[in-house]
C-alpha cells in the first residue's frame, strides 16, 4: 500500500466526522440571512461542491434547481429558480446563509435547511422512515456547505 | 363484474418501465381515459371541477394519470395491458376460496364481488355500526378475523392489496364521493392538519409537493396533485400494487421523517382527507403509475 492511499483514506475519514474547528449548527450567526464566517475554517472545493449538489443522498440541489453549467446531470427539477448567475446576485455570505438555512433568507421556503439539527416535526433517521437518533446530524457537514458555496461562486453569467 | 380479459405479459410491463425516461410538458396532459374492458368501453372522469374540500386551492382536480408519460397512460386504457389486473384475478381466487376456519369464503356471504360495487367510492367512512373511521382494509380485516376466524391480514400484505384491487374495480367509473360532514368531520379535520404539516428534516408537507408544486418536476418525478382515485395503483417502479396507505408511508419517508404506520389512526384520517380532495373523480379500479 503506498502512502498516497493512506493519505487519501485519512482525508476521507476527516470529511466524515465534524471537525473540531466547525461552527456547530446551533451556533451559526445569521445576519439578515447571511453568514459571514466560514463554517469549517477551511476553504471550499468547488469540485467537491458540485458532487454534493448532484448526489441524491446529499445536497440533491438539482432535484429542484436547474444549473446550465451541469449539462451532463439528467433530470434537473424546475421547482426553484435556476442557479445560473447566482454569484452575480448574491455575496458569498448570503449564499452561505441560503445553503445552511434558506428559511433565514426566504420566509417559509420549500428549500430544506441543510445545516440545522433541531426544530423539526417527527425528524427521521435519513430516508429509513424510522425516528431520528438523539444527535441528529445536519444533512450536510460544515465542509460540504463550504464546498457548495465555493461551487455556487463559480456561477457567474 | 368488471374483470380483465386474459393473462397479461409481464415482459411488456418491464419494457415500459424502462422507457419512462421522456419528460415532456409540465402541465397535466390533455387526454381522455377510455378503457376497453370485458363489458365494452367506458370513459372515466380524470379531471373534474374541484370539490368543496379544495375549491379554494384548485379550480380543477386531476387524476395522477394525467401526469404520467404516454406509455404509462396507455397501459391503463385497456384491461388487457393493465398489469394490475393480474392482482385482481388473485383477489378473485381468494374471494372464492374457503379460507375460513369453518370453511367460510367471501363469496359464501357476499356472492360475487360485484356486491361490493360502490363501496370503494365512499370509503374511508365512519361506519354506522361501529362509529369508527374505517378504511377498506378495516372492513376486509373485520371479515377475516370476526367472520372467518383468521389472523388479520397485514395492512400492506399481498392478500390485502389483491383484495383492495378486486373490490376497488367494482366501483370503477363511479365518482369518488366520501362524506366529510357529520361524524366524519373530526377525522377530516385531523387529516387536513396532517396534510399541511411540514414533517421531517426536509420540512415538507403533502401540500408543498402536491398543492404548491404540482405540474413541476422534482428531479425525474412529475408532481401530480396526489389524488387517490387510481388506488390501489400498479406501480411500474415496484412492479406491484401500491395502496394509498403504503404511498403515504413512502411520501412521508421521503421528507426524512419518522413515518406513521400504514393503517394508523393518522393515516386513516389522512386517507379520508386526501380522498375528499378528489371527490368527483372516477374511481379507476386499478390505476397504472410509474
CSV table of C-alpha atoms in Angstrom, one decimal:
chain,number,residue,atom,x,y,z
A,1,UNK,CA,0.0,0.0,0.0
A,2,UNK,CA,1.5,3.3,-1.0
A,3,UNK,CA,1.5,6.4,1.1
A,4,UNK,CA,-0.8,8.2,-1.3
A,5,UNK,CA,-3.5,5.7,-0.5
A,6,UNK,CA,-3.1,6.3,3.2
A,7,UNK,CA,-3.3,10.0,2.8
A,8,UNK,CA,-6.5,9.6,0.7
A,9,UNK,CA,-8.2,7.5,3.3
A,10,UNK,CA,-7.2,9.9,6.1
A,11,UNK,CA,-8.8,12.7,4.1
A,12,UNK,CA,-11.9,10.7,3.6
A,13,UNK,CA,-12.1,10.0,7.3
A,14,UNK,CA,-11.7,13.7,8.2
A,15,UNK,CA,-14.6,14.6,5.8
A,16,UNK,CA,-17.0,12.2,7.5
A,17,UNK,CA,-16.5,13.5,11.1
A,18,UNK,CA,-17.3,17.0,12.2
A,19,UNK,CA,-14.0,18.8,12.5
A,20,UNK,CA,-13.2,20.4,15.9
A,21,UNK,CA,-13.0,23.8,14.3
A,22,UNK,CA,-16.5,23.6,12.8
A,23,UNK,CA,-19.1,26.1,13.9
A,24,UNK,CA,-21.9,23.9,15.3
A,25,UNK,CA,-25.3,24.2,13.6
A,26,UNK,CA,-26.8,25.9,16.6
A,27,UNK,CA,-24.0,28.5,16.8
A,28,UNK,CA,-24.2,29.8,13.3
A,29,UNK,CA,-24.6,33.6,13.4
A,30,UNK,CA,-27.1,34.8,10.7
A,31,UNK,CA,-27.3,38.4,9.9
A,32,UNK,CA,-30.3,39.1,7.6
A,33,UNK,CA,-30.0,35.5,6.5
A,34,UNK,CA,-26.2,35.8,5.6
A,35,UNK,CA,-23.4,34.0,7.4
A,36,UNK,CA,-20.0,35.9,7.2
A,37,UNK,CA,-17.7,33.3,8.7
A,38,UNK,CA,-16.7,30.1,7.0
A,39,UNK,CA,-18.4,27.2,8.9
A,40,UNK,CA,-15.3,25.0,8.8
A,41,UNK,CA,-12.5,27.5,8.6
A,42,UNK,CA,-11.2,25.6,5.5
A,43,UNK,CA,-11.6,27.0,2.0
A,44,UNK,CA,-14.3,25.2,0.0
A,45,UNK,CA,-13.5,23.0,-3.0
A,46,UNK,CA,-15.9,23.7,-5.9
A,47,UNK,CA,-15.4,20.3,-7.5
A,48,UNK,CA,-16.4,18.6,-4.2
A,49,UNK,CA,-19.3,21.0,-4.0
A,50,UNK,CA,-20.6,20.1,-7.5
A,51,UNK,CA,-20.6,16.5,-6.3
A,52,UNK,CA,-22.6,17.3,-3.2
A,53,UNK,CA,-25.1,19.2,-5.2
A,54,UNK,CA,-25.9,16.4,-7.6
A,55,UNK,CA,-25.8,13.4,-5.2
A,56,UNK,CA,-29.3,12.4,-4.1
A,57,UNK,CA,-28.4,11.4,-0.5
A,58,UNK,CA,-26.5,14.7,0.0
A,59,UNK,CA,-27.5,18.2,-1.4
A,60,UNK,CA,-29.5,17.0,-4.3
A,61,UNK,CA,-29.9,20.7,-5.3
A,62,UNK,CA,-30.7,19.7,-8.9
A,63,UNK,CA,-33.9,18.0,-7.6
A,64,UNK,CA,-35.3,21.5,-7.5
A,65,UNK,CA,-32.9,23.8,-9.3
A,66,UNK,CA,-31.6,23.8,-12.9
A,67,UNK,CA,-27.9,24.5,-13.5
A,68,UNK,CA,-26.9,25.1,-17.1
A,69,UNK,CA,-23.2,24.6,-16.2
A,70,UNK,CA,-24.0,20.9,-15.5
A,71,UNK,CA,-25.4,19.7,-18.8
A,72,UNK,CA,-24.5,16.1,-18.0
A,73,UNK,CA,-26.7,15.9,-15.0
A,74,UNK,CA,-30.1,14.4,-16.1
A,75,UNK,CA,-33.5,15.2,-14.7
A,76,UNK,CA,-32.9,18.7,-13.2
A,77,UNK,CA,-36.0,19.8,-11.4
A,78,UNK,CA,-37.9,23.1,-12.0
A,79,UNK,CA,-39.3,23.7,-8.6
A,80,UNK,CA,-37.0,26.6,-7.8
A,81,UNK,CA,-35.1,29.4,-9.6
A,82,UNK,CA,-32.3,28.3,-11.9
A,83,UNK,CA,-28.9,28.8,-10.2
A,84,UNK,CA,-27.3,30.3,-13.3
A,85,UNK,CA,-25.6,33.5,-12.5
A,86,UNK,CA,-26.4,33.2,-8.8
A,87,UNK,CA,-22.9,34.5,-7.9
A,88,UNK,CA,-23.9,37.8,-9.6
A,89,UNK,CA,-27.0,38.1,-7.5
A,90,UNK,CA,-25.6,37.2,-4.0
A,91,UNK,CA,-22.5,37.8,-1.9
A,92,UNK,CA,-20.6,34.8,-0.6
A,93,UNK,CA,-22.0,35.4,2.9
A,94,UNK,CA,-25.6,35.4,1.6
A,95,UNK,CA,-25.0,32.2,-0.4
A,96,UNK,CA,-23.6,30.5,2.7
A,97,UNK,CA,-26.7,31.5,4.7
A,98,UNK,CA,-29.0,30.3,2.0
A,99,UNK,CA,-27.4,26.9,1.8
A,100,UNK,CA,-27.0,26.5,5.5
A,101,UNK,CA,-30.6,27.5,6.3
A,102,UNK,CA,-32.6,29.1,3.5
A,103,UNK,CA,-35.5,29.8,5.9
A,104,UNK,CA,-33.4,32.7,7.3
A,105,UNK,CA,-33.4,34.4,3.9
A,106,UNK,CA,-36.8,33.3,2.4
A,107,UNK,CA,-39.5,33.0,5.0
A,108,UNK,CA,-41.3,29.6,4.9
A,109,UNK,CA,-39.4,28.5,1.8
A,110,UNK,CA,-39.7,25.0,0.4
A,111,UNK,CA,-35.9,24.8,0.3
A,112,UNK,CA,-34.7,22.5,3.1
A,113,UNK,CA,-32.2,23.7,5.7
A,114,UNK,CA,-29.0,21.8,5.2
A,115,UNK,CA,-27.2,22.8,8.3
A,116,UNK,CA,-29.8,22.6,11.0
A,117,UNK,CA,-30.4,19.9,13.6
A,118,UNK,CA,-33.4,20.9,15.7
A,119,UNK,CA,-36.9,22.3,15.4
A,120,UNK,CA,-38.2,19.5,13.2
A,121,UNK,CA,-41.6,17.7,13.4
A,122,UNK,CA,-41.0,13.9,13.5
A,123,UNK,CA,-37.5,14.0,12.2
A,124,UNK,CA,-36.3,10.7,10.7
A,125,UNK,CA,-33.1,8.8,10.5
A,126,UNK,CA,-32.1,9.6,7.0
A,127,UNK,CA,-34.6,8.0,4.5
A,128,UNK,CA,-35.4,4.9,6.6
A,129,UNK,CA,-38.7,6.2,7.9
A,130,UNK,CA,-37.5,5.5,11.4
A,131,UNK,CA,-37.1,8.0,14.2
A,132,UNK,CA,-34.0,10.2,14.2
A,133,UNK,CA,-31.2,9.5,16.6
A,134,UNK,CA,-30.7,11.8,19.6
A,135,UNK,CA,-27.8,13.5,17.9
A,136,UNK,CA,-29.3,14.0,14.5
A,137,UNK,CA,-26.6,15.3,12.2
A,138,UNK,CA,-27.2,18.1,9.7
A,139,UNK,CA,-27.9,17.0,6.1
A,140,UNK,CA,-24.6,18.4,5.0
A,141,UNK,CA,-21.4,18.9,7.1
A,142,UNK,CA,-19.8,22.3,7.6
A,143,UNK,CA,-17.1,21.5,5.0
A,144,UNK,CA,-19.8,20.3,2.5
A,145,UNK,CA,-21.6,23.6,2.9
A,146,UNK,CA,-18.3,25.5,2.2
A,147,UNK,CA,-17.7,23.3,-0.9
A,148,UNK,CA,-21.2,24.0,-2.2
A,149,UNK,CA,-20.7,27.7,-1.6
A,150,UNK,CA,-17.4,27.6,-3.5
A,151,UNK,CA,-19.1,26.0,-6.4
A,152,UNK,CA,-22.0,28.5,-6.4
A,153,UNK,CA,-19.4,31.3,-6.5
A,154,UNK,CA,-18.3,30.0,-9.9
A,155,UNK,CA,-21.8,30.5,-11.3
A,156,UNK,CA,-21.4,33.9,-13.0
A,157,UNK,CA,-23.2,35.0,-16.2
B,1,UNK,CA,-68.5,-7.9,-12.8
B,2,UNK,CA,-65.5,-6.0,-14.2
B,3,UNK,CA,-62.6,-8.2,-15.0
B,4,UNK,CA,-59.7,-8.3,-17.3
B,5,UNK,CA,-59.9,-10.4,-20.4
B,6,UNK,CA,-56.8,-12.6,-20.3
B,7,UNK,CA,-53.4,-13.0,-18.8
B,8,UNK,CA,-51.0,-10.2,-19.2
B,9,UNK,CA,-47.5,-10.3,-20.3
B,10,UNK,CA,-45.0,-9.2,-17.7
B,11,UNK,CA,-42.1,-8.7,-20.0
B,12,UNK,CA,-44.0,-5.9,-21.7
B,13,UNK,CA,-44.6,-4.2,-18.4
B,14,UNK,CA,-40.8,-4.3,-17.6
B,15,UNK,CA,-40.1,-2.8,-21.1
B,16,UNK,CA,-42.4,0.0,-20.5
B,17,UNK,CA,-40.8,0.6,-17.1
B,18,UNK,CA,-37.5,1.2,-18.8
B,19,UNK,CA,-39.0,3.6,-21.3
B,20,UNK,CA,-40.3,6.1,-18.8
B,21,UNK,CA,-37.4,8.5,-19.2
B,22,UNK,CA,-39.0,11.0,-21.5
B,23,UNK,CA,-40.3,14.1,-19.8
B,24,UNK,CA,-42.2,16.5,-22.0
B,25,UNK,CA,-44.7,19.2,-20.9
B,26,UNK,CA,-45.0,20.2,-17.3
B,27,UNK,CA,-48.8,20.5,-17.1
B,28,UNK,CA,-51.2,17.6,-16.7
B,29,UNK,CA,-51.5,16.1,-20.2
B,30,UNK,CA,-54.7,16.9,-22.1
B,31,UNK,CA,-56.0,13.4,-22.6
B,32,UNK,CA,-59.1,11.3,-22.1
B,33,UNK,CA,-59.1,7.9,-20.4
B,34,UNK,CA,-61.3,5.5,-22.3
B,35,UNK,CA,-60.8,2.0,-21.0
B,36,UNK,CA,-61.5,-1.1,-23.0
B,37,UNK,CA,-63.0,-3.7,-20.7
B,38,UNK,CA,-64.7,-7.1,-21.0
B,39,UNK,CA,-68.0,-5.3,-20.9
B,40,UNK,CA,-67.2,-2.7,-23.5
B,41,UNK,CA,-65.6,0.7,-23.4
B,42,UNK,CA,-66.0,3.1,-20.5
B,43,UNK,CA,-64.9,6.7,-20.2
B,44,UNK,CA,-63.5,7.7,-16.8
B,45,UNK,CA,-63.6,11.2,-15.3
B,46,UNK,CA,-60.0,12.0,-14.7
B,47,UNK,CA,-60.5,15.8,-14.4
B,48,UNK,CA,-63.3,17.4,-12.6
B,49,UNK,CA,-64.3,20.7,-11.0
B,50,UNK,CA,-62.7,21.0,-7.6
B,51,UNK,CA,-64.8,19.6,-4.8
B,52,UNK,CA,-65.9,21.6,-1.7
B,53,UNK,CA,-62.8,20.5,0.1
B,54,UNK,CA,-60.3,22.1,-2.3
B,55,UNK,CA,-62.2,24.7,-4.2
B,56,UNK,CA,-60.2,27.5,-2.5
B,57,UNK,CA,-56.9,26.0,-3.9
B,58,UNK,CA,-57.7,24.3,-7.2
B,59,UNK,CA,-60.2,25.1,-10.0
B,60,UNK,CA,-59.9,21.6,-11.4
B,61,UNK,CA,-58.7,18.3,-9.9
B,62,UNK,CA,-56.8,15.8,-12.0
B,63,UNK,CA,-56.1,12.2,-11.5
B,64,UNK,CA,-52.4,11.3,-11.3
B,65,UNK,CA,-53.0,9.6,-14.6
B,66,UNK,CA,-52.7,13.0,-16.4
B,67,UNK,CA,-49.1,13.4,-15.1
B,68,UNK,CA,-47.7,10.2,-16.3
B,69,UNK,CA,-46.0,9.7,-19.7
B,70,UNK,CA,-47.9,8.5,-22.7
B,71,UNK,CA,-46.7,4.9,-22.5
B,72,UNK,CA,-47.8,4.6,-18.9
B,73,UNK,CA,-51.1,6.3,-19.7
B,74,UNK,CA,-51.7,3.8,-22.5
B,75,UNK,CA,-51.4,0.9,-20.2
B,76,UNK,CA,-54.4,2.0,-18.3
B,77,UNK,CA,-56.6,2.2,-21.5
B,78,UNK,CA,-57.1,-1.5,-21.9
B,79,UNK,CA,-57.6,-4.0,-19.2
B,80,UNK,CA,-55.5,-6.4,-21.3
B,81,UNK,CA,-52.5,-4.1,-21.0
B,82,UNK,CA,-53.0,-3.1,-17.3
B,83,UNK,CA,-50.6,-5.2,-15.3
B,84,UNK,CA,-52.7,-4.5,-12.1
B,85,UNK,CA,-55.4,-6.8,-13.4
B,86,UNK,CA,-53.3,-9.9,-12.6
B,87,UNK,CA,-53.7,-9.0,-9.0
B,88,UNK,CA,-57.5,-8.5,-9.4
B,89,UNK,CA,-57.5,-12.2,-10.5
B,90,UNK,CA,-55.6,-13.2,-7.5
B,91,UNK,CA,-58.0,-11.3,-5.4
B,92,UNK,CA,-60.9,-13.1,-7.0
B,93,UNK,CA,-59.3,-16.5,-6.3
B,94,UNK,CA,-59.0,-15.6,-2.7
B,95,UNK,CA,-62.6,-14.3,-2.7
B,96,UNK,CA,-63.9,-17.7,-3.8
B,97,UNK,CA,-61.6,-19.8,-1.7
B,98,UNK,CA,-62.9,-21.5,1.5
B,99,UNK,CA,-60.2,-20.0,3.8
B,100,UNK,CA,-62.2,-19.5,7.0
B,101,UNK,CA,-61.7,-21.8,10.0
B,102,UNK,CA,-65.1,-23.3,9.3
B,103,UNK,CA,-64.7,-23.3,5.6
B,104,UNK,CA,-66.2,-19.8,5.0
B,105,UNK,CA,-65.4,-17.8,1.9
B,106,UNK,CA,-66.1,-14.2,1.0
B,107,UNK,CA,-68.3,-15.5,-1.8
B,108,UNK,CA,-70.3,-17.6,0.6
B,109,UNK,CA,-71.5,-14.5,2.4
B,110,UNK,CA,-71.4,-11.9,-0.3
B,111,UNK,CA,-71.9,-13.8,-3.6
B,112,UNK,CA,-70.0,-12.2,-6.4
B,113,UNK,CA,-67.6,-9.4,-5.9
B,114,UNK,CA,-70.0,-7.1,-7.8
B,115,UNK,CA,-71.9,-7.0,-4.5
B,116,UNK,CA,-69.2,-4.6,-3.4
B,117,UNK,CA,-70.0,-2.1,-6.2
B,118,UNK,CA,-70.0,1.5,-4.8
B,119,UNK,CA,-68.1,0.8,-1.6
B,120,UNK,CA,-64.7,1.9,-2.7
B,121,UNK,CA,-66.2,5.3,-3.8
B,122,UNK,CA,-67.4,6.1,-0.3
B,123,UNK,CA,-64.5,4.9,1.8
B,124,UNK,CA,-62.9,5.8,4.1
B,125,UNK,CA,-66.1,6.4,6.0
B,126,UNK,CA,-67.3,6.4,9.6
B,127,UNK,CA,-69.0,3.1,9.9
B,128,UNK,CA,-72.7,3.3,11.0
B,129,UNK,CA,-72.5,0.3,13.3
B,130,UNK,CA,-69.0,0.7,14.9
B,131,UNK,CA,-68.9,4.5,14.8
B,132,UNK,CA,-65.3,4.2,13.8
B,133,UNK,CA,-63.4,5.6,10.8
B,134,UNK,CA,-62.9,2.6,8.6
B,135,UNK,CA,-60.6,2.3,5.6
B,136,UNK,CA,-61.3,-0.6,3.2
B,137,UNK,CA,-58.6,-2.6,4.9
B,138,UNK,CA,-60.5,-2.4,8.1
B,139,UNK,CA,-63.7,-3.8,6.5
B,140,UNK,CA,-61.7,-6.6,5.0
B,141,UNK,CA,-60.0,-7.5,8.2
B,142,UNK,CA,-63.2,-7.4,10.2
B,143,UNK,CA,-64.5,-10.3,7.9
B,144,UNK,CA,-61.1,-12.1,8.0
B,145,UNK,CA,-60.9,-12.1,11.8
B,146,UNK,CA,-64.5,-12.0,13.2
B,147,UNK,CA,-66.3,-13.9,10.5
B,148,UNK,CA,-63.6,-16.3,9.3
B,149,UNK,CA,-61.7,-16.7,12.5
B,150,UNK,CA,-58.3,-16.0,10.9
B,151,UNK,CA,-55.3,-13.9,11.9
B,152,UNK,CA,-55.8,-10.4,10.5
B,153,UNK,CA,-54.1,-9.7,7.2
B,154,UNK,CA,-51.2,-7.2,7.2
B,155,UNK,CA,-52.3,-3.8,6.1
B,156,UNK,CA,-50.0,-3.8,3.1
B,157,UNK,CA,-49.8,-7.6,2.6
B,158,UNK,CA,-50.2,-9.2,-0.8
B,159,UNK,CA,-53.6,-10.8,0.1
B,160,UNK,CA,-54.8,-7.4,1.4
B,161,UNK,CA,-53.8,-5.4,-1.7
B,162,UNK,CA,-55.1,-8.0,-4.1
B,163,UNK,CA,-58.5,-7.8,-2.3
B,164,UNK,CA,-58.4,-4.0,-2.4
B,165,UNK,CA,-57.8,-4.2,-6.2
B,166,UNK,CA,-60.7,-6.6,-6.7
B,167,UNK,CA,-63.1,-4.6,-4.6
B,168,UNK,CA,-61.9,-1.2,-6.0
B,169,UNK,CA,-62.5,-2.4,-9.5
B,170,UNK,CA,-66.2,-3.0,-8.8
B,171,UNK,CA,-66.6,0.8,-8.3
B,172,UNK,CA,-64.8,1.7,-11.5
B,173,UNK,CA,-66.4,4.7,-13.1
B,174,UNK,CA,-68.3,5.8,-10.1
B,175,UNK,CA,-67.3,9.3,-8.7
B,176,UNK,CA,-65.3,9.3,-5.6
B,177,UNK,CA,-67.7,10.7,-3.0
B,178,UNK,CA,-66.5,10.4,0.6
B,179,UNK,CA,-68.5,12.2,3.3
B,180,UNK,CA,-66.7,14.9,5.2
B,181,UNK,CA,-69.5,16.1,7.4
B,182,UNK,CA,-71.3,14.7,10.5
B,183,UNK,CA,-69.3,12.1,12.3
B,184,UNK,CA,-66.6,12.3,9.6
B,185,UNK,CA,-65.8,15.9,10.3
B,186,UNK,CA,-63.4,15.4,13.2
B,187,UNK,CA,-61.4,12.9,11.2
B,188,UNK,CA,-61.4,15.1,8.2
B,189,UNK,CA,-60.0,18.0,10.2
B,190,UNK,CA,-57.3,15.8,11.6
B,191,UNK,CA,-56.4,14.5,8.2
B,192,UNK,CA,-56.2,18.1,6.9
B,193,UNK,CA,-53.9,19.1,9.7
B,194,UNK,CA,-51.6,16.2,8.8
B,195,UNK,CA,-51.7,17.2,5.1
B,196,UNK,CA,-50.4,20.7,5.9
B,197,UNK,CA,-47.8,19.8,8.5
B,198,UNK,CA,-44.2,20.1,7.3
B,199,UNK,CA,-42.6,16.9,8.6
B,200,UNK,CA,-39.1,15.6,8.8
B,201,UNK,CA,-35.7,17.1,8.4
B,202,UNK,CA,-36.7,18.4,4.9
B,203,UNK,CA,-39.7,20.2,6.4
B,204,UNK,CA,-42.1,19.3,3.7
B,205,UNK,CA,-45.8,18.7,3.8
B,206,UNK,CA,-48.1,17.0,1.3
B,207,UNK,CA,-49.2,20.4,0.2
B,208,UNK,CA,-45.7,21.7,-0.5
B,209,UNK,CA,-45.3,19.0,-3.2
B,210,UNK,CA,-48.9,18.3,-4.4
B,211,UNK,CA,-50.6,21.6,-3.9
B,212,UNK,CA,-47.9,24.3,-4.4
B,213,UNK,CA,-45.8,22.5,-6.9
B,214,UNK,CA,-48.0,20.0,-8.8
B,215,UNK,CA,-47.1,20.1,-12.5
B,216,UNK,CA,-43.4,20.8,-11.7
B,217,UNK,CA,-40.6,18.3,-11.8
B,218,UNK,CA,-38.7,17.3,-8.6
B,219,UNK,CA,-35.8,15.5,-10.3
B,220,UNK,CA,-37.4,12.9,-12.7
B,221,UNK,CA,-40.7,13.0,-10.9
B,222,UNK,CA,-43.6,14.9,-12.4
B,223,UNK,CA,-45.5,16.0,-9.3
B,224,UNK,CA,-49.3,15.3,-9.5
B,225,UNK,CA,-52.0,16.6,-7.2
B,226,UNK,CA,-51.5,13.4,-5.2
B,227,UNK,CA,-55.1,12.2,-5.8
B,228,UNK,CA,-56.3,8.7,-4.7
B,229,UNK,CA,-58.8,8.0,-7.4
B,230,UNK,CA,-56.4,5.4,-9.1
B,231,UNK,CA,-55.7,3.4,-5.9
B,232,UNK,CA,-54.6,0.8,-5.5
B,233,UNK,CA,-52.3,1.5,-8.4
B,234,UNK,CA,-49.9,-0.8,-10.2
B,235,UNK,CA,-46.5,0.9,-9.9
B,236,UNK,CA,-44.0,0.1,-12.6
B,237,UNK,CA,-41.1,1.1,-10.4
B,238,UNK,CA,-42.1,-1.5,-7.8
B,239,UNK,CA,-43.6,-4.0,-10.3
B,240,UNK,CA,-46.5,-4.4,-8.0
B,241,UNK,CA,-49.6,-2.9,-6.4
B,242,UNK,CA,-49.3,0.1,-4.1
B,243,UNK,CA,-52.1,1.0,-1.7
B,244,UNK,CA,-52.9,4.5,-0.5
B,245,UNK,CA,-51.6,3.7,3.0
B,246,UNK,CA,-48.4,2.5,1.5
B,247,UNK,CA,-48.0,5.5,-0.7
B,248,UNK,CA,-48.4,7.8,2.4
B,249,UNK,CA,-45.6,5.9,4.1
B,250,UNK,CA,-43.3,6.5,1.1
B,251,UNK,CA,-44.1,10.1,0.7
B,252,UNK,CA,-43.5,10.9,4.4
B,253,UNK,CA,-40.3,8.9,4.5
B,254,UNK,CA,-39.1,10.9,1.5
B,255,UNK,CA,-39.2,14.0,3.7
B,256,UNK,CA,-36.6,12.4,6.1
B,257,UNK,CA,-39.3,12.0,8.6
B,258,UNK,CA,-40.4,9.3,11.1
B,259,UNK,CA,-43.4,8.0,9.2
B,260,UNK,CA,-46.7,7.0,10.7
B,261,UNK,CA,-47.6,3.3,10.2
B,262,UNK,CA,-49.8,2.0,7.4
B,263,UNK,CA,-53.2,1.6,9.0
B,264,UNK,CA,-52.5,4.0,11.8
B,265,UNK,CA,-55.2,6.4,13.0
B,266,UNK,CA,-53.2,9.3,11.5
B,267,UNK,CA,-53.0,7.7,8.0
B,268,UNK,CA,-56.7,6.7,8.1
B,269,UNK,CA,-57.7,10.3,8.8
B,270,UNK,CA,-55.3,11.4,6.1
B,271,UNK,CA,-56.8,9.0,3.6
B,272,UNK,CA,-60.2,10.4,4.2
B,273,UNK,CA,-59.0,13.9,3.8
B,274,UNK,CA,-57.0,13.2,0.6
B,275,UNK,CA,-59.9,11.2,-0.9
B,276,UNK,CA,-62.2,14.2,-0.3
B,277,UNK,CA,-59.8,16.4,-2.3
B,278,UNK,CA,-60.6,14.2,-5.3
B,279,UNK,CA,-64.4,13.9,-4.8
B,280,UNK,CA,-65.9,13.9,-8.3
B,281,UNK,CA,-63.0,12.0,-10.0
B,282,UNK,CA,-63.9,8.5,-11.2
B,283,UNK,CA,-62.6,5.5,-9.3
B,284,UNK,CA,-60.2,3.9,-11.7
B,285,UNK,CA,-60.2,0.5,-10.2
B,286,UNK,CA,-56.5,-0.2,-10.6
B,287,UNK,CA,-54.5,2.7,-12.0
B,288,UNK,CA,-51.1,2.4,-13.6
B,289,UNK,CA,-48.3,4.7,-12.5
B,290,UNK,CA,-44.6,4.7,-12.5
